[in-house]
Coordinates of C-alpha atoms in Angstrom, one line a residue:
M1 CA -64.8 -112.4 -36.1
F2 CA -66.0 -111.2 -32.7
T3 CA -68.0 -107.9 -32.7
I4 CA -67.8 -105.9 -29.5
N5 CA -69.8 -102.8 -28.5
T6 CA -68.6 -101.0 -25.4
P7 CA -70.7 -98.0 -24.3
I8 CA -69.2 -97.2 -20.8
T9 CA -65.4 -97.4 -20.9
I10 CA -62.8 -96.2 -18.5
E11 CA -59.0 -96.5 -18.4
L12 CA -57.5 -98.0 -15.2
D13 CA -55.2 -94.9 -15.0
D14 CA -58.3 -92.8 -14.5
D15 CA -59.2 -94.5 -11.2
K16 CA -58.7 -92.5 -8.0
E17 CA -56.0 -94.8 -6.7
E18 CA -52.7 -93.5 -5.4
E19 CA -50.4 -93.0 -8.3
D20 CA -47.5 -95.0 -7.0
D21 CA -49.4 -97.2 -4.6
T22 CA -46.3 -97.7 -2.4
V23 CA -46.3 -99.7 0.9
E24 CA -44.4 -97.1 2.9
P25 CA -46.2 -96.1 6.2
K26 CA -47.6 -92.6 6.7
K27 CA -48.3 -92.3 10.4
K28 CA -48.4 -95.8 11.9
K29 CA -45.5 -98.1 11.8
R30 CA -46.2 -101.0 9.4
K31 CA -45.6 -104.5 10.6
K32 CA -42.6 -106.2 9.2
K33 CA -43.2 -108.5 6.3
V34 CA -46.9 -107.6 6.2
F35 CA -48.1 -106.0 2.9
Y36 CA -51.7 -105.1 2.1
G37 CA -52.7 -106.9 5.3
I38 CA -51.1 -110.2 4.3
K39 CA -48.2 -111.8 6.1
T40 CA -45.2 -112.8 3.9
K41 CA -41.8 -114.5 4.0
K42 CA -38.7 -113.0 2.6
R43 CA -37.0 -114.9 -0.1
F44 CA -34.2 -114.5 -2.8
T45 CA -32.8 -116.1 -5.9
Q46 CA -29.4 -115.7 -7.5
S47 CA -28.0 -116.5 -10.9
G48 CA -24.7 -116.0 -12.9
S49 CA -21.3 -115.6 -11.4
G50 CA -18.6 -113.0 -10.9
T51 CA -19.5 -109.5 -12.1
R52 CA -22.6 -110.9 -13.9
K53 CA -24.0 -112.4 -10.7
S54 CA -27.5 -111.1 -10.1
Y55 CA -30.0 -111.4 -7.2
E56 CA -33.8 -111.1 -6.9
L57 CA -35.1 -110.0 -3.5
F58 CA -38.8 -110.5 -2.8
Y59 CA -41.5 -111.7 -0.5
V60 CA -44.0 -114.5 -0.9
I61 CA -47.3 -115.4 0.7
K62 CA -46.9 -118.3 3.2
D63 CA -50.0 -120.4 2.2
P64 CA -51.7 -121.1 -1.1
I65 CA -54.2 -118.5 -2.2
E66 CA -56.9 -118.1 -4.7
L67 CA -55.5 -116.5 -7.9
D68 CA -57.2 -114.0 -10.2
P69 CA -58.4 -116.2 -13.1
Y70 CA -58.4 -113.3 -15.6
V71 CA -54.8 -112.0 -15.3
R72 CA -52.3 -113.7 -17.6
D73 CA -49.0 -113.2 -15.7
I74 CA -49.1 -114.4 -12.2
Y75 CA -45.5 -114.3 -10.7
W76 CA -44.4 -117.1 -8.3
V77 CA -41.2 -118.7 -7.2
D78 CA -40.6 -122.3 -8.2
Y79 CA -38.7 -123.9 -5.3
R80 CA -37.7 -126.8 -7.4
R81 CA -36.0 -124.6 -10.0
G82 CA -35.0 -121.9 -7.7
A83 CA -36.4 -119.3 -10.1
I84 CA -39.3 -116.9 -10.5
R85 CA -41.8 -117.9 -13.1
H86 CA -44.9 -116.4 -14.7
G87 CA -47.5 -117.4 -17.2
G88 CA -48.9 -120.8 -17.5
E89 CA -50.0 -122.9 -14.5
V90 CA -49.0 -121.8 -11.0
D91 CA -47.8 -124.7 -8.8
Q92 CA -48.4 -123.5 -5.2
E93 CA -47.6 -127.0 -3.9
H94 CA -43.9 -126.6 -4.9
G95 CA -43.8 -122.8 -4.9
A96 CA -45.2 -119.6 -3.6
V97 CA -46.9 -116.5 -5.0
L98 CA -45.0 -113.2 -4.8
H99 CA -46.5 -110.4 -2.8
G100 CA -44.8 -107.2 -1.6
P101 CA -41.7 -105.3 -2.7
Y102 CA -39.4 -106.8 -5.4
K103 CA -35.8 -105.8 -6.4
R104 CA -33.5 -107.2 -9.0
M105 CA -29.8 -106.4 -8.3
Q106 CA -26.6 -107.0 -10.2
G107 CA -23.9 -106.7 -7.6
E108 CA -24.7 -103.5 -5.6
Q109 CA -26.6 -102.0 -8.6
L110 CA -30.4 -101.8 -8.7
I111 CA -31.7 -103.1 -12.1
E112 CA -35.4 -103.4 -11.5
E113 CA -37.8 -102.5 -8.7
G114 CA -41.6 -102.8 -8.2
I115 CA -44.2 -104.4 -6.0
F116 CA -46.5 -107.4 -6.4
Y117 CA -50.1 -107.9 -5.2
K118 CA -51.0 -111.6 -4.9
G119 CA -48.6 -112.5 -7.7
M120 CA -49.6 -109.6 -9.9
K121 CA -47.6 -106.5 -10.8
H122 CA -49.0 -103.5 -9.0
G123 CA -48.2 -99.8 -8.8
R124 CA -45.0 -98.4 -10.3
W125 CA -42.3 -100.6 -11.9
V126 CA -39.0 -99.2 -13.0
E127 CA -35.8 -100.4 -14.7
Y128 CA -32.3 -98.9 -14.7
D129 CA -29.3 -99.4 -16.9
K130 CA -25.7 -100.0 -15.6
N131 CA -25.3 -96.2 -15.3
D132 CA -28.3 -95.9 -13.0
L133 CA -30.3 -94.2 -15.7
L134 CA -34.0 -94.9 -15.9
V135 CA -34.7 -96.9 -19.0
D136 CA -38.3 -98.0 -18.4
K137 CA -41.3 -97.1 -16.2
E138 CA -44.7 -98.8 -16.2
K139 CA -47.7 -98.6 -13.9
Y140 CA -50.0 -101.5 -13.1
Y141 CA -53.2 -102.1 -11.2
K142 CA -53.5 -105.6 -9.9
G143 CA -51.8 -107.2 -12.9
W144 CA -53.3 -104.9 -15.6
P145 CA -51.2 -102.2 -17.2
K146 CA -52.8 -98.9 -16.3
E147 CA -53.3 -98.2 -20.0
S148 CA -55.8 -101.0 -20.1
K149 CA -59.5 -100.2 -20.7
V150 CA -62.4 -101.6 -18.8
S151 CA -66.0 -101.2 -19.8
Y152 CA -69.2 -101.8 -17.9
Y153 CA -72.9 -102.5 -18.6
D154 CA -73.9 -100.0 -15.9
R155 CA -72.8 -96.6 -14.7
N156 CA -72.2 -97.8 -11.2
R157 CA -69.3 -100.0 -12.6
E158 CA -70.7 -103.2 -11.0
K159 CA -71.4 -105.3 -14.1
M160 CA -68.2 -105.6 -16.0
K161 CA -68.5 -105.9 -19.8
E162 CA -65.0 -106.0 -21.3
I163 CA -61.4 -105.9 -20.4
V164 CA -58.9 -104.7 -23.1
P165 CA -55.3 -105.2 -22.0
I166 CA -53.1 -102.4 -23.3
E167 CA -49.4 -102.0 -22.7
Y168 CA -47.2 -99.3 -24.4
G169 CA -50.1 -98.3 -26.5
E170 CA -50.7 -101.9 -27.9
K171 CA -53.0 -104.7 -26.9
E172 CA -51.0 -107.2 -24.9
G173 CA -52.3 -109.9 -22.6
N174 CA -55.6 -111.7 -21.8
Y175 CA -58.8 -110.2 -23.3
F176 CA -62.3 -110.8 -21.8
Y177 CA -65.8 -110.0 -22.8
F178 CA -68.6 -110.8 -20.4
H179 CA -72.3 -111.6 -20.7
E180 CA -74.6 -109.3 -18.6
N181 CA -75.1 -112.2 -16.2
G182 CA -71.3 -112.1 -15.3
R183 CA -70.2 -115.2 -17.2
V184 CA -67.4 -115.0 -19.7
A185 CA -68.7 -114.5 -23.3
V186 CA -65.3 -114.3 -25.1
R187 CA -61.8 -114.9 -24.0
G188 CA -58.5 -114.7 -25.9
E189 CA -55.0 -113.4 -25.9
F190 CA -53.2 -110.5 -27.6
K191 CA -49.5 -110.3 -28.4
W192 CA -48.1 -107.2 -30.0
D193 CA -51.6 -105.9 -30.9
Q194 CA -52.5 -109.2 -32.6
R195 CA -54.9 -112.0 -31.7
V196 CA -53.0 -115.2 -31.0
G197 CA -53.9 -118.8 -30.1
D198 CA -57.5 -120.0 -29.5
W199 CA -60.2 -117.4 -29.0
V200 CA -63.2 -119.0 -27.3
E201 CA -66.8 -117.8 -27.4
Y202 CA -69.3 -119.0 -24.7
Y203 CA -73.1 -119.1 -24.3
T204 CA -74.7 -117.3 -21.4
T205 CA -74.9 -120.7 -19.6
G206 CA -71.1 -121.0 -19.6
R207 CA -71.0 -123.7 -22.2
R208 CA -68.6 -123.3 -25.1
K209 CA -70.1 -121.9 -28.3
K210 CA -67.2 -121.5 -30.8
V211 CA -63.4 -121.7 -31.0
V212 CA -61.6 -119.5 -33.5
R213 CA -58.0 -120.4 -34.0
Y214 CA -55.4 -117.7 -34.7
P215 CA -51.6 -118.1 -35.2
K216 CA -49.7 -119.0 -32.1
E217 CA -47.4 -116.0 -32.7
P218 CA -48.2 -112.6 -34.1
Y219 CA -47.5 -111.4 -37.6
N220 CA -47.7 -114.9 -39.0
D221 CA -48.9 -114.3 -42.6
D222 CA -48.8 -118.0 -43.5
M223 CA -51.9 -118.7 -41.4
N224 CA -55.4 -117.2 -41.6
P225 CA -57.7 -117.4 -38.6
Y226 CA -60.5 -120.0 -38.9
T227 CA -63.3 -121.5 -36.9
W228 CA -62.1 -124.7 -35.5
K229 CA -65.1 -126.0 -33.5
E230 CA -68.7 -125.1 -32.8
W231 CA -71.3 -126.4 -30.3
N232 CA -75.0 -125.9 -30.0
Q233 CA -76.6 -124.7 -26.7
R234 CA -76.9 -128.3 -25.5
G235 CA -73.2 -128.8 -25.7
K236 CA -73.3 -131.0 -28.8
L237 CA -70.4 -130.5 -31.3
V238 CA -72.0 -129.4 -34.6
Y239 CA -68.9 -128.4 -36.5
E240 CA -65.2 -129.3 -36.5
K241 CA -62.6 -128.3 -39.1
R242 CA -60.6 -131.3 -40.2

């Protein structure tokens, strides 16, 4: 129901960033608990018991920060629950955003390892099985899987046009299409290569234009997408499906 034309498209993996984007120092000694120039605090969580007891070792930013509004999964530790959460609203009053190295351990065994940048997965992330064999490896760039595609209105890559989130070869995550003035034109979410939830279209002024409703979960053949609401340019509701 939304038609997109993307003339200038790149893949994040094509950028000239360091492949692994690690935080290890090269010549100068890095300050402890400082990653990408931001001071952090070391934290941990634990769950389970006995041989199934697991730990998460990570760092958090001390003070509340401005979050990227376009990335779906922002990771943060909820101090009230004593657990790391992602997706949905981030409560920085009762929690803190992850930033820096992360490890998940089961006993002395490393299960998962990666790095966060302001709550977003960044660089190389790996997972291991109980035999220390690599079972998964994924690369990110500030919250976006590096398979994701970004298109621009201009060849200088200053006016972003579209972000298509791609993970393991399928669309997965928040999708955005922008007007040439920089405002969001269309926003929605993909799960397993399928559009889910409400997809919202906006006028160049930022006012809502249309909401198209898709199934909440992918591959739901019992529901067909439909236009739920429409507004005119003055913001007046002109259509609502009842």
